[in-house]
Tab-separated table of C-alpha atoms in Angstrom:
chain	number	residue	atom	x	y	z
A	1	MET	CA	0.034	0.015	-0.145
A	2	THR	CA	1.127	3.310	-0.953
A	3	PRO	CA	0.605	6.190	1.584
A	4	ALA	CA	-0.995	9.485	0.680
A	5	PRO	CA	1.418	11.815	-1.092
A	6	GLU	CA	2.879	14.556	0.701
A	7	ALA	CA	0.769	18.045	-0.098
A	8	GLY	CA	3.086	20.290	-1.882
A	9	LEU	CA	5.692	17.850	-2.874
A	10	ASP	CA	5.835	16.668	-6.513
A	11	VAL	CA	8.662	14.521	-7.340
A	12	ALA	CA	9.243	13.305	-10.961
A	13	VAL	CA	10.713	9.990	-11.399
A	14	ARG	CA	12.258	8.730	-14.741
A	15	LEU	CA	12.684	4.894	-14.674
A	16	LEU	CA	16.213	3.945	-16.154
A	17	ASP	CA	15.706	0.179	-16.012
A	18	PRO	CA	12.243	-1.160	-17.165
A	19	ARG	CA	12.451	-4.437	-14.711
A	20	LEU	CA	11.464	-1.997	-11.763
A	21	ALA	CA	7.956	-1.787	-13.158
A	22	GLY	CA	7.804	-5.647	-12.618
A	23	TRP	CA	9.372	-5.378	-9.187
A	24	GLY	CA	6.711	-2.937	-8.235
A	25	PHE	CA	8.747	0.348	-7.969
A	26	PRO	CA	7.742	2.775	-6.878
A	27	ARG	CA	6.218	1.533	-3.444
A	28	TRP	CA	6.779	1.461	0.429
A	29	GLY	CA	6.857	-1.586	2.238
A	30	SER	CA	3.619	-0.670	4.251
A	31	ALA	CA	1.309	1.981	4.509
A	32	LEU	CA	3.352	3.861	7.626
A	33	ALA	CA	6.721	3.008	6.095
A	34	ALA	CA	9.061	6.020	5.868
A	35	GLY	CA	11.303	4.717	3.115
A	36	LEU	CA	10.674	3.717	-0.550
A	37	ASP	CA	12.379	0.504	-1.336
A	38	LEU	CA	14.939	0.561	-3.669
A	39	HIS	CA	16.107	-2.254	-5.557
A	40	ALA	CA	19.669	-3.583	-7.054
A	41	CYS	CA	19.199	-2.895	-10.860
A	42	LEU	CA	21.995	-5.202	-11.433
A	43	GLU	CA	22.771	-7.446	-14.659
A	44	ALA	CA	24.012	-10.672	-12.591
A	45	PRO	CA	24.355	-11.401	-8.801
A	46	LEU	CA	27.180	-9.442	-7.275
A	47	THR	CA	28.988	-10.800	-4.118
A	48	LEU	CA	30.704	-8.179	-1.764
A	49	ALA	CA	33.758	-9.599	0.312
A	50	PRO	CA	33.779	-9.344	4.027
A	51	GLN	CA	34.987	-5.548	4.428
A	52	GLY	CA	36.028	-5.459	1.009
A	53	ALA	CA	35.648	-2.644	-1.314
A	54	PRO	CA	31.981	-0.791	-1.783
A	55	ALA	CA	30.481	-1.684	-4.888
A	56	LEU	CA	28.097	0.914	-6.688
A	57	VAL	CA	24.893	-0.738	-7.515
A	58	PRO	CA	22.236	1.203	-9.794
A	59	ALA	CA	18.761	1.899	-8.333
A	60	GLY	CA	17.685	2.183	-11.908
A	61	PHE	CA	15.940	5.600	-11.952
A	62	ALA	CA	16.453	9.178	-11.573
A	63	LEU	CA	14.407	11.865	-9.765
A	64	ALA	CA	13.949	15.573	-9.914
A	65	ILE	CA	12.862	17.090	-6.202
A	66	ARG	CA	13.587	20.576	-7.593
A	67	ASP	CA	12.224	21.942	-4.370
A	68	PRO	CA	15.184	23.291	-2.119
A	69	ALA	CA	13.116	22.833	1.039
A	70	TRP	CA	13.258	18.869	0.411
A	71	CYS	CA	15.843	16.321	-0.189
A	72	ALA	CA	16.085	12.570	-0.199
A	73	MET	CA	18.377	10.522	1.995
A	74	VAL	CA	19.401	6.927	0.802
A	75	TYR	CA	19.567	4.634	3.794
A	76	PRO	CA	20.491	0.863	4.556
A	77	ARG	CA	17.665	-1.538	5.194
A	78	SER	CA	17.589	-2.556	9.028
A	79	GLY	CA	17.145	-6.280	8.472
A	80	LEU	CA	19.914	-6.782	5.922
A	81	GLY	CA	22.339	-4.701	7.778
A	82	HIS	CA	21.527	-6.402	11.111
A	83	ARG	CA	21.208	-10.070	9.908
A	84	GLU	CA	23.345	-10.019	6.648
A	85	GLY	CA	25.815	-7.154	7.213
A	86	LEU	CA	24.814	-5.177	4.156
A	87	VAL	CA	25.147	-1.449	5.071
A	88	LEU	CA	25.850	1.477	2.845
A	89	GLY	CA	29.621	2.527	2.256
A	90	ASN	CA	28.751	6.240	2.738
A	91	ALA	CA	26.662	5.326	5.818
A	92	VAL	CA	23.776	7.692	4.546
A	93	GLY	CA	23.230	9.014	0.870
A	94	VAL	CA	21.853	12.374	0.222
A	95	ILE	CA	20.253	13.377	-2.900
A	96	ASP	CA	20.068	17.169	-3.293
A	97	ALA	CA	17.128	18.838	-4.723
A	98	ASP	CA	19.201	19.773	-7.759
A	99	TYR	CA	20.378	16.232	-8.461
A	100	GLU	CA	18.791	14.491	-11.394
A	101	GLY	CA	21.183	11.693	-12.487
A	102	PRO	CA	20.846	7.998	-11.825
A	103	LEU	CA	20.701	6.965	-8.216
A	104	MET	CA	23.342	4.906	-7.213
A	105	ILE	CA	23.777	2.749	-3.936
A	106	SER	CA	26.980	2.187	-2.184
A	107	ALA	CA	26.708	-1.072	-0.922
A	108	TRP	CA	29.311	-2.650	1.598
A	109	ASN	CA	29.809	-6.000	3.550
A	110	ARG	CA	30.456	-5.136	7.049
A	111	ASN	CA	31.088	-8.690	8.256
A	112	PRO	CA	34.883	-9.172	9.660
A	113	PRO	CA	37.319	-10.537	7.160
A	114	GLY	CA	38.081	-13.977	7.286
A	115	SER	CA	34.668	-14.805	8.449
A	116	GLY	CA	33.820	-16.250	4.865
A	117	ALA	CA	30.590	-14.259	4.969
A	118	GLY	CA	30.550	-13.020	1.330
A	119	LEU	CA	27.291	-11.221	0.469
A	120	THR	CA	25.614	-11.683	-2.630
A	121	ILE	CA	23.152	-9.110	-3.982
A	122	ARG	CA	20.926	-10.133	-6.930
A	123	PRO	CA	19.052	-8.280	-9.456
A	124	GLY	CA	16.025	-6.866	-8.005
A	125	ASP	CA	16.569	-7.408	-4.471
A	126	ARG	CA	15.477	-4.638	-2.145
A	127	ILE	CA	18.848	-3.263	-0.592
A	128	ALA	CA	18.175	0.402	0.660
A	129	GLN	CA	15.412	2.739	1.077
A	130	LEU	CA	14.741	6.501	0.201
A	131	VAL	CA	13.365	8.561	2.617
A	132	PHE	CA	12.261	12.280	1.624
A	133	THR	CA	12.877	14.967	4.291
A	134	ARG	CA	12.677	18.631	4.659
A	135	VAL	CA	15.794	21.003	4.511
A	136	VAL	CA	16.213	23.786	6.729
A	137	ARG	CA	18.903	26.386	5.955
A	138	PRO	CA	19.337	28.544	9.104
A	139	ALA	CA	21.100	32.050	8.823
A	140	LEU	CA	24.632	31.319	10.095
A	141	ARG	CA	26.066	34.115	11.960
A	142	VAL	CA	30.136	34.024	12.837
A	143	VAL	CA	30.848	34.689	16.349
A	144	GLU	CA	33.903	34.909	18.644
A	145	ALA	CA	32.752	32.638	21.561
A	146	PHE	CA	29.265	31.585	22.679
A	147	PRO	CA	27.746	32.915	25.925
A	148	ALA	CA	28.871	30.917	29.115
A	149	ASP	CA	25.264	30.727	30.513
A	150	ARG	CA	23.321	29.314	27.535
A	151	SER	CA	24.243	25.664	27.747
A	152	ALA	CA	23.854	23.148	30.751
A	153	ARG	CA	26.483	21.169	28.930
A	154	GLY	CA	28.913	23.948	28.742
A	155	ALA	CA	32.435	23.314	27.097
A	156	GLY	CA	32.148	19.432	28.014
A	157	GLY	CA	32.940	18.750	24.567
A	158	PHE	CA	32.278	15.234	22.544
A	159	GLY	CA	31.043	12.574	24.701
A	160	SER	CA	30.551	14.684	27.631
A	161	THR	CA	27.004	13.895	28.285
A	162	GLY	CA	25.524	11.170	30.788
A	163	ARG	CA	28.741	11.016	32.548
A	164	ALA	CA	28.457	11.102	36.443
Protein backbone atom coordinates (compact mmCIF):
# COMPACT_ATOMS: atom_id res chain seq x y z
CA MET A 1 0.00 0.00 0.00
CA THR A 2 1.32 3.44 -0.89
CA PRO A 3 0.71 6.24 1.59
CA ALA A 4 -0.94 9.48 0.50
CA PRO A 5 1.55 11.91 -1.06
CA GLU A 6 2.85 14.89 0.88
CA ALA A 7 0.92 18.04 0.02
CA GLY A 8 3.05 20.42 -1.98
CA LEU A 9 5.83 17.99 -2.89
CA ASP A 10 5.80 16.73 -6.47
CA VAL A 11 8.79 14.59 -7.44
CA ALA A 12 9.28 13.43 -11.00
CA VAL A 13 10.70 9.90 -11.33
CA ARG A 14 12.32 8.67 -14.54
CA LEU A 15 12.68 4.88 -14.81
CA LEU A 16 16.05 3.95 -16.29
CA ASP A 17 15.60 0.21 -15.88
CA PRO A 18 12.30 -1.25 -17.17
CA ARG A 19 12.54 -4.19 -14.73
CA LEU A 20 11.55 -1.81 -11.92
CA ALA A 21 7.95 -1.81 -13.12
CA GLY A 22 7.82 -5.60 -12.78
CA TRP A 23 9.38 -5.43 -9.34
CA GLY A 24 6.64 -3.04 -8.20
CA PHE A 25 8.62 0.19 -7.99
CA PRO A 26 7.82 2.76 -6.71
CA ARG A 27 6.27 1.57 -3.48
CA TRP A 28 6.65 1.74 0.23
CA GLY A 29 6.71 -1.58 2.11
CA SER A 30 3.71 -0.63 4.26
CA ALA A 31 1.20 2.17 4.65
CA LEU A 32 3.28 3.77 7.41
CA ALA A 33 6.78 3.04 6.07
CA ALA A 34 9.05 6.08 5.84
CA GLY A 35 11.36 4.58 3.23
CA LEU A 36 10.66 3.84 -0.42
CA ASP A 37 12.17 0.46 -1.32
CA LEU A 38 15.21 0.62 -3.63
CA HIS A 39 16.03 -2.35 -5.84
CA ALA A 40 19.42 -3.54 -7.05
CA CYS A 41 19.28 -3.04 -10.82
CA LEU A 42 22.15 -5.38 -11.58
CA GLU A 43 22.62 -7.50 -14.69
CA ALA A 44 24.04 -10.40 -12.66
CA PRO A 45 24.47 -11.28 -8.98
CA LEU A 46 27.19 -9.33 -7.19
CA THR A 47 29.10 -10.81 -4.23
CA LEU A 48 30.70 -8.41 -1.77
CA ALA A 49 33.67 -9.74 0.19
CA PRO A 50 33.72 -9.15 3.96
CA GLN A 51 34.98 -5.61 4.56
CA GLY A 52 36.11 -5.40 0.96
CA ALA A 53 35.63 -2.42 -1.31
CA PRO A 54 32.13 -0.98 -1.54
CA ALA A 55 30.30 -1.36 -4.85
CA LEU A 56 28.02 1.12 -6.58
CA VAL A 57 24.72 -0.57 -7.35
CA PRO A 58 22.34 1.18 -9.75
CA ALA A 59 18.86 1.87 -8.35
CA GLY A 60 17.48 2.04 -11.90
CA PHE A 61 15.89 5.47 -11.80
CA ALA A 62 16.51 9.19 -11.55
CA LEU A 63 14.37 11.72 -9.76
CA ALA A 64 13.85 15.46 -9.86
CA ILE A 65 12.96 16.96 -6.48
CA ARG A 66 13.65 20.56 -7.57
CA ASP A 67 12.28 22.03 -4.33
CA PRO A 68 15.12 23.44 -2.18
CA ALA A 69 13.05 22.78 0.95
CA TRP A 70 13.41 19.01 0.38
CA CYS A 71 16.05 16.35 -0.20
CA ALA A 72 16.06 12.57 -0.24
CA MET A 73 18.27 10.32 1.85
CA VAL A 74 19.36 6.77 1.06
CA TYR A 75 19.50 4.51 4.10
CA PRO A 76 20.30 0.81 4.50
CA ARG A 77 17.46 -1.61 5.17
CA SER A 78 17.54 -2.47 8.86
CA GLY A 79 17.18 -6.23 8.58
CA LEU A 80 19.83 -6.64 5.89
CA GLY A 81 22.31 -4.64 7.91
CA HIS A 82 21.61 -6.46 11.15
CA ARG A 83 21.27 -10.04 9.87
CA GLU A 84 23.38 -10.05 6.71
CA GLY A 85 25.90 -7.22 7.18
CA LEU A 86 24.78 -5.18 4.16
CA VAL A 87 25.24 -1.48 4.90
CA LEU A 88 25.95 1.61 2.85
CA GLY A 89 29.56 2.44 2.09
CA ASN A 90 28.82 6.12 2.75
CA ALA A 91 26.54 5.51 5.79
CA VAL A 92 23.76 7.73 4.35
CA GLY A 93 23.45 9.04 0.82
CA VAL A 94 22.05 12.54 0.34
CA ILE A 95 20.16 13.34 -2.86
CA ASP A 96 20.04 17.12 -3.25
CA ALA A 97 17.04 18.84 -4.81
CA ASP A 98 19.11 19.79 -7.88
CA TYR A 99 20.55 16.30 -8.57
CA GLU A 100 18.79 14.57 -11.45
CA GLY A 101 21.25 11.84 -12.37
CA PRO A 102 20.90 8.09 -11.83
CA LEU A 103 20.62 7.01 -8.22
CA MET A 104 23.41 4.72 -7.09
CA ILE A 105 23.59 2.75 -3.86
CA SER A 106 27.01 2.38 -2.24
CA ALA A 107 26.78 -1.18 -0.89
CA TRP A 108 29.32 -2.56 1.59
CA ASN A 109 29.66 -5.85 3.48
CA ARG A 110 30.49 -5.01 7.12
CA ASN A 111 31.13 -8.66 8.10
CA PRO A 112 34.63 -9.22 9.51
CA PRO A 113 37.45 -10.29 7.21
CA GLY A 114 38.10 -14.01 7.34
CA SER A 115 34.51 -14.75 8.36
CA GLY A 116 33.76 -16.26 4.97
CA ALA A 117 30.54 -14.25 5.03
CA GLY A 118 30.45 -13.10 1.43
CA LEU A 119 27.25 -11.22 0.72
CA THR A 120 25.47 -11.73 -2.59
CA ILE A 121 23.12 -9.10 -4.02
CA ARG A 122 20.84 -10.37 -6.77
CA PRO A 123 19.08 -8.37 -9.48
CA GLY A 124 15.84 -7.01 -8.02
CA ASP A 125 16.81 -7.39 -4.35
CA ARG A 126 15.53 -4.57 -2.17
CA ILE A 127 18.79 -3.36 -0.66
CA ALA A 128 18.16 0.19 0.54
CA GLN A 129 15.43 2.73 1.15
CA LEU A 130 14.84 6.32 0.09
CA VAL A 131 13.41 8.77 2.61
CA PHE A 132 12.27 12.27 1.67
CA THR A 133 12.90 14.92 4.30
CA ARG A 134 12.72 18.65 4.70
CA VAL A 135 15.81 20.83 4.54
CA VAL A 136 16.31 23.88 6.71
CA ARG A 137 18.95 26.45 5.81
CA PRO A 138 19.47 28.58 8.91
CA ALA A 139 21.11 31.97 8.86
CA LEU A 140 24.68 31.38 10.05
CA ARG A 141 26.35 34.06 12.13
CA VAL A 142 30.08 33.87 12.90
CA VAL A 143 30.92 34.74 16.53
CA GLU A 144 34.12 34.82 18.57
CA ALA A 145 32.64 32.84 21.51
CA PHE A 146 29.33 31.53 22.80
CA PRO A 147 27.72 33.02 25.91
CA ALA A 148 28.72 30.83 28.87
CA ASP A 149 25.24 30.76 30.40
CA ARG A 150 23.40 29.35 27.36
CA SER A 151 24.11 25.62 27.70
CA ALA A 152 23.95 23.26 30.66
CA ARG A 153 26.55 21.18 28.84
CA GLY A 154 28.99 24.06 28.68
CA ALA A 155 32.43 23.17 27.38
CA GLY A 156 32.12 19.46 28.18
CA GLY A 157 32.78 18.54 24.58
CA PHE A 158 32.28 15.39 22.56
CA GLY A 159 30.93 12.46 24.61
CA SER A 160 30.48 14.49 27.78
CA THR A 161 26.76 13.93 28.45
CA GLY A 162 25.61 11.12 30.68
CA ARG A 163 28.75 11.01 32.79
CA ALA A 164 28.44 11.13 36.58
